[in-house]
Rosetta silent file (secondary structure, phi, psi, omega in degrees, C-alpha in Angstrom):
SEQUENCE: XXXXXXXXXXXXXXXXXXXXXXXXXXXXXXXXXXXXXXXXXXXXXXXXXXXXXXXXXXXXXXXXXXXXXXXXXXXXXXXXXXXXXXXXXXXXXXXXXXXXXXXXXXXXXXXXXXXXXXXXXXXXXXXXXXXXXXXXXXXXXXXXXXXXXXXXXXXXXXXXXXXXXXXXXXXXXXXXXXXXXXXXXXXXXXXXXXXXXXXXXXXXXXXXXXXXXXXXXXXXXXXXXXXXXXXXXXXXXX
SCORE:     score description
SCORE:     0.000 S_00000001
   1 L     0.000  137.036 -177.980    3.777  -16.065   13.123 S_00000001
   2 L   -65.548  161.695  178.548    1.833  -13.576   15.234 S_00000001
   3 L   -68.593  139.542  176.017   -1.653  -12.402   14.297 S_00000001
   4 L   -81.008  134.674 -173.674   -1.823   -9.461   11.910 S_00000001
   5 L  -106.682   -9.471 -174.419   -3.561   -6.454   13.468 S_00000001
   6 E  -144.663  152.128  176.954   -3.858   -4.042   10.562 S_00000001
   7 E  -136.942  113.817 -169.128   -4.763   -3.803    6.905 S_00000001
   8 L  -117.249   22.878  175.286   -3.769   -0.503    5.327 S_00000001
   9 L  -144.980   96.091  179.795   -4.637   -0.840    1.638 S_00000001
  10 E  -143.720  159.635 -176.203   -8.358   -1.229    0.880 S_00000001
  11 L  -129.690  146.959  175.745  -10.906    0.298   -1.484 S_00000001
  12 L  -109.949 -178.118  178.919  -14.568    1.233   -1.287 S_00000001
  13 H   -57.001  -21.805  179.883  -17.237    1.785   -3.914 S_00000001
  14 H   -62.848  -24.996 -179.295  -15.808    5.293   -4.317 S_00000001
  15 H   -70.778  -15.281  176.285  -12.880    3.860   -6.290 S_00000001
  16 L    94.417  -20.345  178.400  -15.253    2.968   -9.108 S_00000001
  17 L  -136.163   24.641  172.926  -14.316   -0.709   -9.341 S_00000001
  18 L  -123.365  169.276 -162.207  -14.768   -1.792   -5.714 S_00000001
  19 L  -136.645   16.146  177.089  -18.027   -2.757   -4.076 S_00000001
  20 L  -122.458  155.436  174.998  -18.185   -2.039   -0.338 S_00000001
  21 L   -86.867  169.883  175.743  -18.946    1.072    1.686 S_00000001
  22 H   -58.084  -44.832 -178.949  -16.703    2.490    4.401 S_00000001
  23 H   -62.659  -43.752  179.770  -19.075    1.102    7.026 S_00000001
  24 H   -65.023  -38.141  179.327  -19.138   -2.349    5.439 S_00000001
  25 H   -68.100  -40.706  178.781  -15.342   -2.452    5.193 S_00000001
  26 H   -65.239  -41.221  177.867  -14.942   -1.391    8.831 S_00000001
  27 H   -62.590  -41.857  178.137  -17.417   -4.036    9.989 S_00000001
  28 H   -63.456  -38.833  177.884  -15.531   -6.679    8.000 S_00000001
  29 H   -62.060  -41.946  178.292  -12.271   -5.552    9.612 S_00000001
  30 H   -62.788  -44.192 -179.473  -13.805   -5.979   13.053 S_00000001
  31 H   -66.665  -25.554  177.946  -15.077   -9.442   12.193 S_00000001
  32 L   -85.435   -2.332  177.660  -11.581  -10.361   10.939 S_00000001
  33 L    83.749   17.453  178.540  -10.075   -9.359   14.279 S_00000001
  34 L   -79.500  156.138  174.891   -8.212   -6.282   13.040 S_00000001
  35 L  -108.615  -16.034  179.211   -7.491   -3.297   15.245 S_00000001
  36 E  -145.370  137.998  177.795   -6.745   -0.834   12.452 S_00000001
  37 E  -134.035  135.451  172.688   -8.056   -0.407    8.915 S_00000001
  38 E  -112.071  129.073  171.410   -7.047    2.135    6.286 S_00000001
  39 E   -93.439  120.103 -174.183   -9.385    3.076    3.457 S_00000001
  40 E  -130.313   69.581 -179.404   -7.177    4.108    0.536 S_00000001
  41 E   -65.472  156.858 -175.914   -9.372    4.777   -2.462 S_00000001
  42 E   -65.718  142.814  176.263   -7.736    5.515   -5.784 S_00000001
  43 L   -73.512  166.091 -164.322   -6.670    9.064   -6.565 S_00000001
  44 L   -59.920  -25.372 -175.029   -8.402   10.949   -9.408 S_00000001
  45 L   -72.976  -16.635  177.399   -6.250   10.002  -12.408 S_00000001
  46 L   -77.662  132.123 -179.605   -7.348    6.359  -12.320 S_00000001
  47 L   -54.637  130.487  179.826  -10.470    5.880  -14.467 S_00000001
  48 L    89.545   -8.625 -177.437  -13.576    5.768  -12.275 S_00000001
  49 L   -73.319  161.672 -176.986  -11.805    7.210   -9.224 S_00000001
  50 L   -75.097  159.204  172.722  -13.406    9.997   -7.163 S_00000001
  51 L   -67.084  158.055 -178.554  -12.915   13.725   -7.590 S_00000001
  52 H   -60.546  -21.011  177.325  -10.510   15.386   -5.148 S_00000001
  53 H   -61.231  -30.040  176.558  -13.533   16.715   -3.213 S_00000001
  54 H   -57.795  -43.236 -177.274  -14.039   13.167   -1.945 S_00000001
  55 H   -77.103  -24.404 -179.548  -10.666   13.335   -0.199 S_00000001
  56 H   -75.065  -16.598 -173.410  -11.240   16.853    1.108 S_00000001
  57 L  -105.538   18.208 -178.908  -14.296   15.813    3.124 S_00000001
  58 H   -61.473  -17.384 -178.444  -12.792   13.021    5.249 S_00000001
  59 H   -59.890  -20.446 -177.152  -13.383   15.175    8.344 S_00000001
  60 H   -84.030   -8.060 -172.840  -16.986   13.932    8.455 S_00000001
  61 L   -94.058  132.506  175.580  -15.980   10.259    8.848 S_00000001
  62 L   -59.406  142.689 -179.828  -15.686    8.609   12.259 S_00000001
  63 L   -99.858    9.751  168.618  -12.146    7.442   13.007 S_00000001
  64 E  -148.086  130.042  179.662  -13.301    4.418   14.980 S_00000001
  65 E  -142.229  134.664  178.060  -16.030    1.984   13.953 S_00000001
  66 L    54.737   30.847  179.558  -16.960   -1.420   15.381 S_00000001
  67 L    79.947   10.271 -179.116  -13.946   -1.186   17.690 S_00000001
  68 E  -112.694  129.717  173.770  -11.518   -0.685   14.794 S_00000001
  69 E   -68.077  133.439 -174.538   -9.335    2.413   14.388 S_00000001
  70 E  -116.802  127.744  173.305  -10.019    3.876   10.948 S_00000001
  71 E  -109.138  139.350  176.952   -7.566    5.780    8.755 S_00000001
  72 E  -114.047  117.100 -175.443   -8.747    7.631    5.663 S_00000001
  73 E  -140.585 -148.145 -173.664   -6.119    7.939    2.976 S_00000001
  74 E  -155.201  144.943  166.358   -5.389    7.477   -0.692 S_00000001
  75 E   -99.935  106.290 -176.497   -3.646    5.207   -3.161 S_00000001
  76 E   -79.466  147.640  174.261   -1.843    7.715   -5.345 S_00000001
  77 E   -98.392  132.079  171.139   -1.042    7.147   -8.992 S_00000001
  78 E   -81.526  122.927 -167.616    2.434    7.891  -10.273 S_00000001
  79 L  -112.437   -2.020  173.047    1.664    9.773  -13.486 S_00000001
  80 L  -155.929  173.076 -175.760    5.045   10.465  -15.101 S_00000001
  81 L   -78.058    4.175  172.531    8.654    9.290  -15.039 S_00000001
  82 L   -93.094   -1.068 -179.894    9.528   12.136  -12.668 S_00000001
  83 L    81.702   19.129  179.620    7.532   10.426   -9.915 S_00000001
  84 L   -66.863  138.697  179.618    4.737   13.009   -9.930 S_00000001
  85 E  -108.142  158.973 -167.966    1.668   12.033   -7.890 S_00000001
  86 L  -100.024   30.628  164.483   -1.925   12.944   -8.693 S_00000001
  87 L  -137.897  144.917 -176.848   -2.981   14.937   -5.634 S_00000001
  88 L   -74.934  157.708 -175.228   -1.522   18.270   -4.637 S_00000001
  89 H   -55.340  -41.075 -177.487    0.653   18.711   -1.557 S_00000001
  90 H   -61.206  -28.891  178.597   -1.962   20.710    0.365 S_00000001
  91 H   -86.405  -36.573  177.626   -4.325   17.747    0.161 S_00000001
  92 H   -58.810  -35.243 -179.746   -1.699   15.080    0.843 S_00000001
  93 L   -60.640  -25.291 -176.582   -1.001   16.840    4.150 S_00000001
  94 L   -89.872   -9.861 -178.010   -4.577   16.091    5.215 S_00000001
  95 L   -77.725  144.014  174.166   -4.452   12.359    4.497 S_00000001
  96 L   -71.234  -30.851 -177.311   -4.015    9.860    7.321 S_00000001
  97 L  -158.966  142.501  178.768   -1.941    7.667    5.016 S_00000001
  98 E  -127.921  130.843  173.454   -0.646    7.778    1.428 S_00000001
  99 E  -110.247  139.560  174.739    0.346    4.853   -0.804 S_00000001
 100 E  -112.759  126.992 -175.823    2.184    5.428   -4.097 S_00000001
 101 E  -137.929  153.287  172.031    1.596    2.857   -6.841 S_00000001
 102 L   -94.369  128.776  176.140    2.233    2.273  -10.514 S_00000001
 103 L  -129.724  131.884 -172.987   -0.887    1.528  -12.580 S_00000001
 104 L   -64.220  -25.301  179.250   -0.675    0.829  -16.302 S_00000001
 105 L   -76.516  -10.588  179.444   -3.785    2.933  -17.048 S_00000001
 106 L  -110.400  -26.770  179.440   -2.004    5.977  -15.612 S_00000001
 107 L  -151.872  118.242  179.998    1.588    5.418  -16.736 S_00000001
 108 L   -66.633  144.839  176.828    2.747    3.015  -19.408 S_00000001
 109 L   -59.504  134.224  177.578    5.650    0.790  -18.361 S_00000001
 110 L  -103.743 -154.771  175.348    8.988    2.261  -19.384 S_00000001
 111 L   -74.449  168.022  178.075   12.477    0.869  -19.368 S_00000001
 112 H   -57.406  -42.385  179.868   13.882   -0.713  -16.229 S_00000001
 113 H   -65.133  -42.503  179.447   15.837    2.472  -15.548 S_00000001
 114 H   -64.632  -46.467 -178.804   12.765    4.678  -16.082 S_00000001
 115 H   -62.289  -42.416 -178.671   10.510    2.537  -13.898 S_00000001
 116 H   -65.644  -47.607  179.498   13.076    2.357  -11.106 S_00000001
 117 H   -60.750  -38.025  179.563   13.792    6.077  -11.160 S_00000001
 118 H   -60.524  -48.385  179.516   10.047    6.781  -11.156 S_00000001
 119 H   -65.030  -40.731 -179.751    9.442    4.757   -7.994 S_00000001
 120 H   -61.798  -42.377  178.635   12.463    6.215   -6.245 S_00000001
 121 H   -66.564  -39.603  178.681   11.265    9.762   -6.952 S_00000001
 122 H   -62.441  -39.833 -179.406    7.737    8.928   -5.778 S_00000001
 123 H   -69.703  -19.443  177.537    9.088    7.529   -2.501 S_00000001
 124 L   -73.524  -16.203  176.578   10.978   10.752   -1.903 S_00000001
 125 L   -62.383  125.327 -172.805    7.653   12.553   -1.463 S_00000001
 126 L   -66.196  -12.203 -179.170    7.503   13.164    2.312 S_00000001
 127 L   -94.814  -10.070  179.960    3.829   12.155    2.521 S_00000001
 128 L   -79.325  128.042 -179.598    4.256    8.699    0.980 S_00000001
 129 L  -109.514  -23.616 -174.508    4.341    5.940    3.590 S_00000001
 130 E  -139.567  138.078  168.704    3.990    2.794    1.460 S_00000001
 131 E   -96.408  117.996 -171.669    5.072    1.753   -2.022 S_00000001
 132 L   -84.506  141.864  178.872    2.131   -0.268   -3.334 S_00000001
 133 L    25.168   64.201  178.418    2.354   -3.630   -5.123 S_00000001
 134 L   -72.628   -0.328 -176.866    5.890   -3.183   -6.507 S_00000001
 135 L   -78.730   -8.811 -172.242    5.757   -6.835   -7.611 S_00000001
 136 L   -65.025  108.923 -175.617    3.899   -6.096  -10.861 S_00000001
 137 L   -67.462   -8.045  174.307    6.128   -7.597  -13.546 S_00000001
 138 L   -67.513  -21.394  173.389    4.647   -5.360  -16.205 S_00000001
 139 L  -109.749  109.530  176.204    7.045   -2.786  -14.740 S_00000001
 140 L   -74.690  127.698 -173.362   10.628   -4.051  -14.778 S_00000001
 141 L  -135.080  143.060  170.619   12.324   -2.630  -11.675 S_00000001
 142 L   -78.524   96.581 -172.874   15.744   -2.779  -10.082 S_00000001
 143 H   -67.601  -30.317  178.040   14.495   -4.190   -6.807 S_00000001
 144 H   -64.929  -43.536  177.258   17.761   -3.732   -4.973 S_00000001
 145 H   -64.497  -38.702  179.599   17.713   -0.014   -5.738 S_00000001
 146 H   -63.311  -46.732 -178.639   14.040    0.150   -4.764 S_00000001
 147 H   -64.535  -43.052  177.172   14.578   -1.543   -1.400 S_00000001
 148 H   -61.596  -41.467  179.311   17.583    0.651   -0.626 S_00000001
 149 H   -64.563  -40.881  178.361   15.563    3.720   -1.600 S_00000001
 150 H   -61.707  -41.652  179.398   12.647    2.697    0.597 S_00000001
 151 H   -64.109  -42.030  179.887   14.983    2.278    3.545 S_00000001
 152 H   -65.942  -35.140 -177.123   16.555    5.687    2.958 S_00000001
 153 H   -89.270   -8.984 -176.762   13.147    7.375    2.665 S_00000001
 154 L    70.923   37.391 -179.133   11.515    5.526    5.568 S_00000001
 155 L  -108.086  139.150  177.587    8.867    3.997    3.302 S_00000001
 156 E   -81.135  141.194  174.589    7.322    0.570    3.847 S_00000001
 157 E   -93.282  129.421 -175.447    7.459   -2.001    1.039 S_00000001
 158 E   -88.762  134.472  165.729    4.112   -3.666    0.465 S_00000001
 159 E  -102.822  105.467 -169.580    3.495   -7.394    0.207 S_00000001
 160 E   -93.750  112.989 -178.030    0.159   -7.310   -1.580 S_00000001
 161 H   -61.657  -34.121  179.880   -2.058  -10.321   -0.953 S_00000001
 162 H   -61.695  -31.771  178.913   -4.161   -9.475   -4.007 S_00000001
 163 H   -63.556  -25.730 -175.318   -1.107   -9.953   -6.241 S_00000001
 164 H   -98.295   -6.409 -176.587   -0.945  -13.583   -5.117 S_00000001
 165 L   -74.965  151.527  177.634   -4.646  -14.376   -5.367 S_00000001
 166 L   -55.958  135.347  178.332   -5.988  -16.602   -8.172 S_00000001
 167 L    84.236    6.476 -179.522   -6.761  -14.556  -11.276 S_00000001
 168 L   -61.329  143.643 -175.449   -4.508  -11.643  -10.325 S_00000001
 169 L   -86.089  -15.317 -177.733   -3.669   -9.358  -13.255 S_00000001
 170 L   -77.250  149.291 -174.007   -0.082   -8.577  -12.191 S_00000001
 171 L   -98.591  140.385  171.393    2.710  -10.557  -13.827 S_00000001
 172 L    57.497   32.637 -175.263    5.366  -12.715  -12.161 S_00000001
 173 H   -63.654  -39.215 -177.128    4.336  -11.619   -8.670 S_00000001
 174 H   -64.119  -54.697  178.466    5.558  -14.726   -6.877 S_00000001
 175 H   -63.061  -35.049  179.258    9.172  -14.681   -8.155 S_00000001
 176 H   -66.065  -41.813  179.096    9.259  -10.901   -7.891 S_00000001
 177 H   -69.148  -34.252  175.154    8.050  -10.945   -4.301 S_00000001
 178 H   -59.937  -43.477  179.121   10.549  -13.659   -3.428 S_00000001
 179 H   -66.194  -43.551  179.773   13.311  -11.379   -4.708 S_00000001
 180 H   -60.552  -45.601 -179.330   11.876   -8.349   -2.909 S_00000001
 181 H   -64.365  -39.361  178.177   11.623  -10.239    0.390 S_00000001
 182 H   -60.859  -42.304 -179.809   15.168  -11.539    0.043 S_00000001
 183 H   -71.716  -37.843  177.247   16.442   -8.001   -0.457 S_00000001
 184 H   -62.208  -40.506  176.754   14.328   -6.613    2.374 S_00000001
 185 H   -64.756  -42.741 -178.492   15.828   -9.212    4.686 S_00000001
 186 H   -61.040  -40.881 -174.054   19.342   -8.412    3.481 S_00000001
 187 H  -100.825    4.577  178.770   18.963   -4.669    4.082 S_00000001
 188 L    67.859   32.014 -178.997   16.718   -4.804    7.140 S_00000001
 189 L   -89.257  127.900  179.981   13.829   -3.137    5.304 S_00000001
 190 L   -76.930  147.369  178.127   10.412   -3.496    6.935 S_00000001
 191 E  -119.617  159.076  173.936    7.422   -4.688    4.933 S_00000001
 192 E  -126.057  132.387 -179.673    3.697   -4.283    5.377 S_00000001
 193 E   -95.329  124.116 -179.145    1.232   -6.983    4.325 S_00000001
 194 E  -130.536  155.794 -178.894   -1.976   -5.633    2.797 S_00000001
 195 L   -89.403  -25.318 -173.083   -5.014   -7.171    1.164 S_00000001
 196 L    55.583   41.953 -175.270   -5.756   -4.463   -1.427 S_00000001
 197 E   -66.186  137.553  173.454   -9.367   -5.432   -0.779 S_00000001
 198 L  -118.292    9.041  178.419  -12.039   -4.312   -3.223 S_00000001
 199 L  -154.780  143.077 -172.875  -14.851   -6.157   -1.408 S_00000001
 200 H   -54.533  -34.929 -174.089  -15.572   -6.530    2.326 S_00000001
 201 H   -66.400  -15.999 -179.785  -15.090  -10.289    2.493 S_00000001
 202 H   -97.555   -2.752  178.316  -11.369   -9.996    1.665 S_00000001
 203 L   -62.694  130.337  177.408  -10.537   -7.435    4.372 S_00000001
 204 L    73.324   11.188 -179.657   -7.987   -8.890    6.783 S_00000001
 205 L  -102.671  101.665 -171.330   -7.560  -12.071    4.713 S_00000001
 206 L  -110.270   22.336 -167.678   -3.806  -12.498    4.274 S_00000001
 207 H   -55.798  -48.629 -176.493   -3.612  -16.233    3.504 S_00000001
 208 H   -66.689  -42.447  179.778   -1.540  -16.123    0.307 S_00000001
 209 H   -66.786  -42.691  178.907    0.886  -13.519    1.630 S_00000001
 210 H   -61.749  -40.553  178.955    1.298  -15.280    4.950 S_00000001
 211 H   -61.812  -42.547  179.049    2.013  -18.541    3.143 S_00000001
 212 H   -64.973  -41.217  178.211    4.729  -16.883    1.054 S_00000001
 213 H   -60.484  -41.294 -179.501    6.302  -15.333    4.159 S_00000001
 214 H   -70.019  -40.139 -179.589    6.396  -18.716    5.852 S_00000001
 215 H   -66.036  -33.662 -178.861    7.793  -20.496    2.782 S_00000001
 216 H   -88.523   -8.599 -178.113   10.587  -17.947    2.433 S_00000001
 217 L    65.693   32.867 -177.101   11.329  -17.860    6.165 S_00000001
 218 L   -65.951  136.282 -175.664   11.051  -14.078    6.177 S_00000001
 219 L   -62.938  127.634 -178.842   11.942  -12.607    9.595 S_00000001
 220 H   -62.421  -29.298 -177.796    8.853  -11.759   11.607 S_00000001
 221 H   -68.710  -11.242  178.025   10.596   -8.759   13.146 S_00000001
 222 H   -99.554    7.702  178.733   10.550   -7.039    9.731 S_00000001
 223 E  -106.006  117.468 -173.295    6.747   -7.323    9.370 S_00000001
 224 H   -81.918  -11.940 -174.316    4.967   -4.300   10.853 S_00000001
 225 H   -61.855  -18.028 -176.188    1.449   -5.797   10.819 S_00000001
 226 H   -92.209   -0.272 -173.079    1.857   -7.336   14.265 S_00000001
 227 L  -143.455  106.102 -177.618    2.654   -4.061   16.069 S_00000001
 228 H   -61.958  -38.333 -177.077    0.459   -0.956   15.845 S_00000001
 229 H   -64.051  -41.291  178.415    3.063    1.291   17.454 S_00000001
 230 H   -61.602  -42.907  178.507    5.702    0.393   14.877 S_00000001
 231 H   -64.940  -42.619 -178.698    3.302    1.203   12.069 S_00000001
 232 H   -64.671  -23.986  174.622    2.236    4.466   13.687 S_00000001
 233 H   -62.875  -34.215  176.965    5.890    5.505   13.803 S_00000001
 234 H   -69.033  -34.554  179.142    5.822    5.575   10.006 S_00000001
 235 H   -68.299  -22.109 -178.593    2.760    7.819   10.084 S_00000001
 236 L   -97.898   18.980 -171.632    4.680   10.284   12.258 S_00000001
 237 L   -65.607  -34.680 -176.767    7.674   10.423    9.904 S_00000001
 238 L   -69.970    0.000    0.000    7.265   14.071    8.827 S_00000001
């Protein structure tokens, strides 16, 4: 499998429960051999997350550090079963990249139908590029409908390395990701492998996810991490 060139789901101290600065994360990305890093701190509804003013001031941040292209974005919280996200459209337009994720502290798990409909509606938002850690078994989801919806909306499905790490809080991630990957292969849906790093030393470290991809024989041509241009095509979707 080719070397991964990008990591597009990471958090800094601004998220409230992560411990590196933007500069430290960018330096770690360079040392890991990445060419692109996205900082995607949590949106305001997650406890400890920054105020929206944090996201409004990204213009002051360099977009290349230590030889690594830097994107400044957000991991949005889905806050109701209508798929509502917790930053307004005018601000989403200014983000380099937006991830939409379910977090139990922002939305309690509903029925399988409610959870599935929620994700599908969130992915319909034209600014969402990635559906984050859909493997969390605390939310029962119709994965076939999710994968089909992602393909229709032009959204990448995330394979989250953090979900597979020892001590991960998400439930049943391995069997869920096996099912997700099987469906992505069946429908030709591209995936993106991310670390969901909350500390610099884990930036660009994809060991658990890479191992799962190899064990399942997932087609390399459906993994966008090896090709910057393919990933940038998703950023130009609007």
